[in-house]
Short mmCIF file of C-alpha atoms and ligand atoms in Angstrom, two decimals:
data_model
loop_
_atom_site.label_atom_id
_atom_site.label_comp_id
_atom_site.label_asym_id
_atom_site.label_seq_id
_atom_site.Cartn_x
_atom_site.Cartn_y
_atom_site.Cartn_z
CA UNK A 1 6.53 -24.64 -12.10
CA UNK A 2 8.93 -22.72 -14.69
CA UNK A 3 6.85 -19.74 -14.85
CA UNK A 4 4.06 -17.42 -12.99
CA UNK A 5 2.41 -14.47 -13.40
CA UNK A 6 0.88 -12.46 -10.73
CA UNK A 7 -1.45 -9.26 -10.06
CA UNK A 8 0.88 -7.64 -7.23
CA UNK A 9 -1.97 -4.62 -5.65
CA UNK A 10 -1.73 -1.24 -4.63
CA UNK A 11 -2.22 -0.50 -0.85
CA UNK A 12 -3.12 2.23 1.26
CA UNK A 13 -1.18 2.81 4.60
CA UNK A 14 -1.80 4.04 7.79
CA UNK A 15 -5.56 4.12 7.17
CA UNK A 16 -6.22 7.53 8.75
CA UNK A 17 -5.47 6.66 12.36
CA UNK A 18 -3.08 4.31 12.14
CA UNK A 19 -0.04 5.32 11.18
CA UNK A 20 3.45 3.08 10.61
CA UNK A 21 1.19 -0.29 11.61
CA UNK A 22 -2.28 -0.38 9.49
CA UNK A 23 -2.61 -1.05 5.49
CA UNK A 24 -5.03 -2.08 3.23
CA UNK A 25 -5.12 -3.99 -0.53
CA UNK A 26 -7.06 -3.03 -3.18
CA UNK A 27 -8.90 -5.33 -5.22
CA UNK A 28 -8.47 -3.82 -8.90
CA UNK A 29 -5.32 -1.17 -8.80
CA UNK A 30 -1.98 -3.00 -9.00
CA UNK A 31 0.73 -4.37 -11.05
CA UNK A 32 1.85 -7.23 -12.76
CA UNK A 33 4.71 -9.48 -12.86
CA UNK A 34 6.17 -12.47 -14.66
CA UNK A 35 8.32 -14.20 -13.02
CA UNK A 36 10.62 -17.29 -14.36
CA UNK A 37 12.95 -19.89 -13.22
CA UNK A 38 16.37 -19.93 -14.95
CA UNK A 39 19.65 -22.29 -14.39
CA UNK A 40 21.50 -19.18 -13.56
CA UNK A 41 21.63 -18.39 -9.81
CA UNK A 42 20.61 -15.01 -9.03
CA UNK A 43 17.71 -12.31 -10.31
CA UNK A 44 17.72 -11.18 -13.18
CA UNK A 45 15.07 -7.89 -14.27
CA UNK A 46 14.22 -8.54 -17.95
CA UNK A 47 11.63 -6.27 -18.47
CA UNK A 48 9.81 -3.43 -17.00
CA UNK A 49 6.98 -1.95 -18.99
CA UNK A 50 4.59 1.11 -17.74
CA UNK A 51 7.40 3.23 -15.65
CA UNK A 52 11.45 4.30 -16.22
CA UNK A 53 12.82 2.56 -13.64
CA UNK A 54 16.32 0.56 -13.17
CA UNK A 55 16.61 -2.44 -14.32
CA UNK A 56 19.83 -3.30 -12.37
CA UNK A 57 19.16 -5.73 -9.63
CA UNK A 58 20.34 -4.29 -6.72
CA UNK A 59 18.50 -0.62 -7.74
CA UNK A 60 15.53 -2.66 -8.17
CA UNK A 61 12.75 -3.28 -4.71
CA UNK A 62 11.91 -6.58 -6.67
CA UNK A 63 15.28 -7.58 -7.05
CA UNK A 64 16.48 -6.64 -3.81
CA UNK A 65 13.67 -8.30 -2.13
CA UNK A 66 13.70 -11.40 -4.63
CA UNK A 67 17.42 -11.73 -3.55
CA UNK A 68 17.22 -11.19 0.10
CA UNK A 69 14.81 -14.36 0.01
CA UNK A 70 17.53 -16.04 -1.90
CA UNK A 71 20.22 -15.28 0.71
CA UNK A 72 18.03 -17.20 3.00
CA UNK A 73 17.05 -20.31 0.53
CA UNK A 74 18.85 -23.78 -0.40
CA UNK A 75 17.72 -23.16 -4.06
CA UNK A 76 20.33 -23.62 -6.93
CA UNK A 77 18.40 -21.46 -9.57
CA UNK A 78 17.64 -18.28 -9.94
CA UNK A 79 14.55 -16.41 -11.34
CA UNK A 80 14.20 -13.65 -14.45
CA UNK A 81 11.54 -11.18 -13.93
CA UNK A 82 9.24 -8.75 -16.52
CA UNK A 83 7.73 -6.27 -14.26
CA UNK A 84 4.24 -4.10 -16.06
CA UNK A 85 3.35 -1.17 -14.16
CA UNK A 86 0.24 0.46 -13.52
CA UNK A 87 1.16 2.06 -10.27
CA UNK A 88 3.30 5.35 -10.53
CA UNK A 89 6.06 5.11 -8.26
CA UNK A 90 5.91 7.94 -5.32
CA UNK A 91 1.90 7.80 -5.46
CA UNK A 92 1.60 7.12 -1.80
CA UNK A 93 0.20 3.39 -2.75
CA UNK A 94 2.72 0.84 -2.98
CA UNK A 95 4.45 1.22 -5.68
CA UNK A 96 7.64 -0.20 -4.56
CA UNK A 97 5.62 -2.43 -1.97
CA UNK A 98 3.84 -4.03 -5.11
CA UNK A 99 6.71 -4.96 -6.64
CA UNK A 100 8.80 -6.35 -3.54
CA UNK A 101 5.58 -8.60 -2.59
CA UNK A 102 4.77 -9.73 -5.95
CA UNK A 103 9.11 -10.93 -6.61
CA UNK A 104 9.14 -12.79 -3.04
CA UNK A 105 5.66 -14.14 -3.13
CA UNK A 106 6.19 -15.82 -6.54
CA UNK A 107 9.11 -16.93 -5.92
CA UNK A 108 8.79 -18.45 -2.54
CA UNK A 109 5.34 -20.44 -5.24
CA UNK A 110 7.99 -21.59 -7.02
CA UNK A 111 10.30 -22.79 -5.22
CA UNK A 112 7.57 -25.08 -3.33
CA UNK A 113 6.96 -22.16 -0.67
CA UNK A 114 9.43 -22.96 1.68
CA UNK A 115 8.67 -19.39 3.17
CA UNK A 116 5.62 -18.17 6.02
CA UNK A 117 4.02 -15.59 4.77
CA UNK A 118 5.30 -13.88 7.67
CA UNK A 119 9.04 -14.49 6.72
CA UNK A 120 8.00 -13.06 2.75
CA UNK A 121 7.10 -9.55 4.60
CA UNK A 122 10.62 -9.51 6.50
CA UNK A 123 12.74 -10.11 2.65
CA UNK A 124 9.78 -7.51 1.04
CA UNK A 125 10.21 -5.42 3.63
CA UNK A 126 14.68 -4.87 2.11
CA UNK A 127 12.93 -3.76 -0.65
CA UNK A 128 10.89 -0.89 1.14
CA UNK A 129 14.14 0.24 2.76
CA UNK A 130 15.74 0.25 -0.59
CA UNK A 131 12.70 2.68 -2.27
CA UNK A 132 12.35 4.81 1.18
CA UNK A 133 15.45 3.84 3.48
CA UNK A 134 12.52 3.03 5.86
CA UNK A 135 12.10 -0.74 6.21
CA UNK A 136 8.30 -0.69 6.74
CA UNK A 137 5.79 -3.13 6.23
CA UNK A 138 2.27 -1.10 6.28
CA UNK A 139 2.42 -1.60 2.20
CA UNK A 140 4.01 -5.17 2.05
CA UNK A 141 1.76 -7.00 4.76
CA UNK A 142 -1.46 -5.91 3.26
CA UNK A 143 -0.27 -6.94 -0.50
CA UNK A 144 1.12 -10.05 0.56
CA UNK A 145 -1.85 -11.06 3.39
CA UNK A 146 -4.43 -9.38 1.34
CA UNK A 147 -7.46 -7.23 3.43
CA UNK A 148 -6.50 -4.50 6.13
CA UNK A 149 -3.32 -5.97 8.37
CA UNK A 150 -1.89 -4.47 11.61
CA UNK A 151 1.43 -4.67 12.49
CA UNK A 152 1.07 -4.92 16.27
CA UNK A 153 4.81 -4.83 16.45
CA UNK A 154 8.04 -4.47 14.40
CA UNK A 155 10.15 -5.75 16.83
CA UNK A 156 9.69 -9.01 16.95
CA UNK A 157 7.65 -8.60 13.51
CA UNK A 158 4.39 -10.03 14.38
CA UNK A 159 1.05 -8.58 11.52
CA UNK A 160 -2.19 -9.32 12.22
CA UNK A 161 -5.09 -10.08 9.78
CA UNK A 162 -8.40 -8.09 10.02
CA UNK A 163 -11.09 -8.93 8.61
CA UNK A 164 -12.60 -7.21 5.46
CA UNK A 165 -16.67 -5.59 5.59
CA UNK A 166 -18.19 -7.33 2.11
CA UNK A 167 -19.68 -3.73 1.12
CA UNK A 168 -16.20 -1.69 1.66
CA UNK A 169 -15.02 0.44 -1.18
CA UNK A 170 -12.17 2.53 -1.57
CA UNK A 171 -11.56 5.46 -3.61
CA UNK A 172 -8.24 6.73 -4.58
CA UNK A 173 -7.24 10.17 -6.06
CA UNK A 174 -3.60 10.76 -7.03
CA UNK A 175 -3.00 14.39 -7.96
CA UNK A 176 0.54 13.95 -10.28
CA UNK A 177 2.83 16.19 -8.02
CA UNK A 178 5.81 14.69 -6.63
CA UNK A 179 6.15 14.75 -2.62
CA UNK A 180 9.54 12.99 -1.42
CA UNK A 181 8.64 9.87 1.62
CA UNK A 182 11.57 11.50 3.42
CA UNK A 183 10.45 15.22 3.35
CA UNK A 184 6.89 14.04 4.01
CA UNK A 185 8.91 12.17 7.07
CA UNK A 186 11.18 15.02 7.85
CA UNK A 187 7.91 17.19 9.07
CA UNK A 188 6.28 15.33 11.02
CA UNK A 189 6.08 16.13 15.15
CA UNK A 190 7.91 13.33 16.64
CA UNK A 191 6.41 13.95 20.07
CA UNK A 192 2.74 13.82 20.59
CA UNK A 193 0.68 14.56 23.74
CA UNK A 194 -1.30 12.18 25.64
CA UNK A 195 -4.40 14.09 24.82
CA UNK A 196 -3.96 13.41 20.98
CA UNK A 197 -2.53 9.75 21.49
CA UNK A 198 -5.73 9.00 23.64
CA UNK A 199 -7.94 10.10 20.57
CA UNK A 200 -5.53 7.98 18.36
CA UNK A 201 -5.61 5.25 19.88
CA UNK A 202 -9.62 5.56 20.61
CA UNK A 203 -9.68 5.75 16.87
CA UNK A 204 -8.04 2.58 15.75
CA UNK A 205 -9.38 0.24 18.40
CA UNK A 206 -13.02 1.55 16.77
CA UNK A 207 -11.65 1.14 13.43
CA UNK A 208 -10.55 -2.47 14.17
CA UNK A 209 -13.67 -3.06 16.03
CA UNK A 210 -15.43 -1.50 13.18
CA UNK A 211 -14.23 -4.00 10.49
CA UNK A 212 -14.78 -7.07 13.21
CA UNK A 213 -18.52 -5.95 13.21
CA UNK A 214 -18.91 -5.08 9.81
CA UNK A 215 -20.33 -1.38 11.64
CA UNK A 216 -19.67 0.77 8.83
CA UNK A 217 -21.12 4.03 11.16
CA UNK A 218 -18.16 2.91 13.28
CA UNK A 219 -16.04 2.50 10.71
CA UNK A 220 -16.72 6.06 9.62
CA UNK A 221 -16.44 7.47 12.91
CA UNK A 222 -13.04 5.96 13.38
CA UNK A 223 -11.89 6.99 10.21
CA UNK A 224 -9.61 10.29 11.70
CA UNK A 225 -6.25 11.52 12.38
CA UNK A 226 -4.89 13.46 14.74
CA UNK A 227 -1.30 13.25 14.92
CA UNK A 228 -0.11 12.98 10.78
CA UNK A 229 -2.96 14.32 8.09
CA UNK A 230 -2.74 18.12 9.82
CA UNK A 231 0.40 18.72 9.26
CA UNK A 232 1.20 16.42 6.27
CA UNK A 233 -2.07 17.46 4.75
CA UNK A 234 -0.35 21.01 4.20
CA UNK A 235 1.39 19.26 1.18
CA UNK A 236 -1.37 18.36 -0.79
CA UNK A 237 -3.23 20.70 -3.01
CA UNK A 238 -6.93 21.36 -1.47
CA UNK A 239 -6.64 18.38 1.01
CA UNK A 240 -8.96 20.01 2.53
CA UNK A 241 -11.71 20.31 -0.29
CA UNK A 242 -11.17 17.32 -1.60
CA UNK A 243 -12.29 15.71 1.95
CA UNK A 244 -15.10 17.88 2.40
CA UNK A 245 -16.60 17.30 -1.43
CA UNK A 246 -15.67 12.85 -0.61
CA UNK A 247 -17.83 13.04 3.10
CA UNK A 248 -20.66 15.15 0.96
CA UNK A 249 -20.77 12.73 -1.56
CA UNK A 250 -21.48 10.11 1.17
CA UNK A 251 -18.11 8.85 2.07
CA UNK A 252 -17.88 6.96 5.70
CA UNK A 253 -14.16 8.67 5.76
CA UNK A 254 -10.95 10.27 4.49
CA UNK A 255 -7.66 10.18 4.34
CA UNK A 256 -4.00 10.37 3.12
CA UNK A 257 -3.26 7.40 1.22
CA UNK A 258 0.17 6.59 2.82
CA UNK A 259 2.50 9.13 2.60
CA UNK A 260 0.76 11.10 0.05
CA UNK A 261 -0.03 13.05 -2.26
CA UNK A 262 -2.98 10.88 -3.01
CA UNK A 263 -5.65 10.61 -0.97
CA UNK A 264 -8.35 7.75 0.04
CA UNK A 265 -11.90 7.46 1.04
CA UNK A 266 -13.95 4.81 2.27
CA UNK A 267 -17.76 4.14 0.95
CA UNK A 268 -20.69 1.84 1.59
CA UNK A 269 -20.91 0.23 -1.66
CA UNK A 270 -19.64 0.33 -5.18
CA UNK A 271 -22.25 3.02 -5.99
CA UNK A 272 -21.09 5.68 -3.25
CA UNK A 273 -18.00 4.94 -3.99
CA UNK A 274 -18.17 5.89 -7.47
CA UNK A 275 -19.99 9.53 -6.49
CA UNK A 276 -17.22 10.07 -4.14
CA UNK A 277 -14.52 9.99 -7.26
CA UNK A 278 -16.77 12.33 -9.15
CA UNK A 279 -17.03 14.66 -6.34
CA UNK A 280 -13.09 14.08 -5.39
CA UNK A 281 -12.51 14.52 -9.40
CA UNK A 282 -14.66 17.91 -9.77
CA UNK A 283 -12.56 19.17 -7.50
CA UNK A 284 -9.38 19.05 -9.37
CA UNK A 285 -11.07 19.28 -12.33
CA UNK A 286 -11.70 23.29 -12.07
CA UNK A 287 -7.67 23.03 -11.82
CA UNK A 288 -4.23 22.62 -13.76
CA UNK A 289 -3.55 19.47 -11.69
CA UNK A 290 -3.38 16.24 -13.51
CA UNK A 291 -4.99 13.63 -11.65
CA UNK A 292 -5.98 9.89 -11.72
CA UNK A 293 -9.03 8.40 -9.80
CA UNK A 294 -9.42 4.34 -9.09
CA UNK A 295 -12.46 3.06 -7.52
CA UNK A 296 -12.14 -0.36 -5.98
CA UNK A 297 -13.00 -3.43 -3.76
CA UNK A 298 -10.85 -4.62 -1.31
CA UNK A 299 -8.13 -7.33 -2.20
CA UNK A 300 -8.98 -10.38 0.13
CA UNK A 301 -6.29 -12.46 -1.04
CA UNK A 302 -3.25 -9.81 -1.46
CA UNK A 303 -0.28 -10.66 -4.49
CA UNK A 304 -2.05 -14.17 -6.52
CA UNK A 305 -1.95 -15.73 -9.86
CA UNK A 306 -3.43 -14.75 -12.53
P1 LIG B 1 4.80 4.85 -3.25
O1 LIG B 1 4.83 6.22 -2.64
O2 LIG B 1 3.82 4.72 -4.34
O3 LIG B 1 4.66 3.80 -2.20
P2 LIG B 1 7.49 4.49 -3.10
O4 LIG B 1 7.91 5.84 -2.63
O5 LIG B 1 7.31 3.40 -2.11
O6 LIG B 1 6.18 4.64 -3.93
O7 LIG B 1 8.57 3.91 -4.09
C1 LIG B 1 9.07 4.62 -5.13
C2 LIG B 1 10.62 4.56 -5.16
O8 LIG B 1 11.09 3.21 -5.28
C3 LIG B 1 11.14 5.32 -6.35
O9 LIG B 1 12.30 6.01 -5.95
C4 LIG B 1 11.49 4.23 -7.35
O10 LIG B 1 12.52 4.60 -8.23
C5 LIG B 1 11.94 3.09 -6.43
N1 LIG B 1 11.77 1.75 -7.07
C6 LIG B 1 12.72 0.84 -7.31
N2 LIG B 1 12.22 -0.27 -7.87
C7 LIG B 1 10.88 -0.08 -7.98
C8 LIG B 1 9.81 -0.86 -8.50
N3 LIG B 1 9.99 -2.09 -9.00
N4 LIG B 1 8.57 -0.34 -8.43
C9 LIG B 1 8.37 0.90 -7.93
N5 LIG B 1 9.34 1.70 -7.44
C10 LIG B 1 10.60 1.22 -7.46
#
């Protein structure tokens, strides 16, 4: 195989209540990426289309986490890559994650995927630490596994695959201001008390159990925060409005998409799902904010051909 291209999808970490170790894919947001073998060892960004960002390799997540698989392959080529965005970079879903997937999962296709998928989350996961200094893999294990993944542990890495409800739908609203990873970090509480953790951790067992039993009321219930959307929700214009006008609209739940500033919901059914952007949308729309909505599935498969 000389050449692939690939849809590489958006995701939504943390999920609500499960912050650092839960992520999503979604079906029809995402980028794409061409990716070709070359005589010349190394990676080499050709192209990027959609977005300003660096082409140089080492300033690039996909080149950074197309050359830490490299590092750790026999292969005597190397690989030229055209990146098209669609995701805005900072929108709190995957940006960078898309693109550090999409690099190592292609390549690891074409060099006859000597690679787990387990070992493609550790290289995509030097590209995260690149884009946020962080080397998480909340973004990267749901776009390269596809569905909603946990990541029971970091140390040793070890993600788990959950599986997805047929009738789930996100929605996805990205007001366009700009809110920093690390200052969305740098506010967070990093002590919690055991009253909050036990409603935490109440809340993501019924979330997982929720998707196991395809209990969307469970699902729903499951669906809250207590230890990172009240104070990070302070950043984002009429957080809360926007969640109120989503669960009105029908919405099972609601949420900050990652680290923000957009925001998610979670609907039974395309249809819902599409009232809940209107309602999220007529919110911003009696503002001066610029905003995009996305409606969509989720991605079973996470970064594939196309
Ligand atoms: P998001 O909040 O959408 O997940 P991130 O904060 O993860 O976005 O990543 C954005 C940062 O990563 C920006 O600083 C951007 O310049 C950098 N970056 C480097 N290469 C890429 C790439 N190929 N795609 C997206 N962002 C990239």
């Amino acid at each position: 195989m000389e050449e692939l291209k690939v849809f590489c999808p958006a995701t939504v970490a943390n999920v609500s209540c499960g912050f650092d170790v839960l992520g999503m894919a979604l079906a029809t947001v995402g980028d794409e990426m061409i990716v070709r073998k070359t005589a010349t060892e190394g990676i080499k960004i050709t192209e990027i289309t959609g977005q300003e960002l660096p082409l140089e390799t080492e300033k690039n997540v996909a080149g950074v986490a197309g050359l830490a698989l490299l590092g750790k392959s026999k292969a005597s080529c190397g690989f030229e890559i055209a990146i098209h965005k669609k995701i805005k970079p900072g929108s709190g879903i995957g940006s960078s994650a898309a693109s550090s997937a999409g690099a190592v999962w292609a390549i690891n296709q074409m060099l006859g995927q000597p690679f787990t998928p387990l070992e493609l989350v550790h290289f995509a996961m030097q590209g995260e630490k690149l884009a946020s200094n962080v080397a998480h893999a909340d973004n990267v294990a749901p776009a390269l596994f596809g569905g909603f993944t946990l990541i029971r542990s970091y140390t040793p890495l070890d993600v788990v695959q959950l599986p997805v409800p047929q009738e789930l739908y996100a929605t996805v609203i990205h007001p366009q201001i700009e809110i920093k990873t690390s200052d969305s970090r740098k506010i967070l509480k990093t002590g919690i008390t055991l009253e909050t953790g036990i409603k935490q951790w109440g809340n993501l067992g019924g979330l997982i159990a929720g998707l196991f039993k395809e209990d969307y009321e469970l699902i729903g219930r499951s669906l809250e925060d207590h230890v990172v959307e009240p104070v990070r929700s302070l950043l984002i214009p009429m957080f809360d409005t926007i969640k109120k006008a989503a669960m009105t609209a029908g919405a099972l739940g609601v949420g900050i998409s990652g680290s923000g500033p957009s925001i998610f919901a979670l609907s039974k059914g395309e249809a819902i799902a599409n009232n809940v952007a209107e309602a999220m949308a007529g919110v911003y729309q009696n503002t001066d904010l610029d905003f995009e909505v996305h409606v969509s599935g989720i991605c079973s498969t996470g970064v594939k051909p196309i």
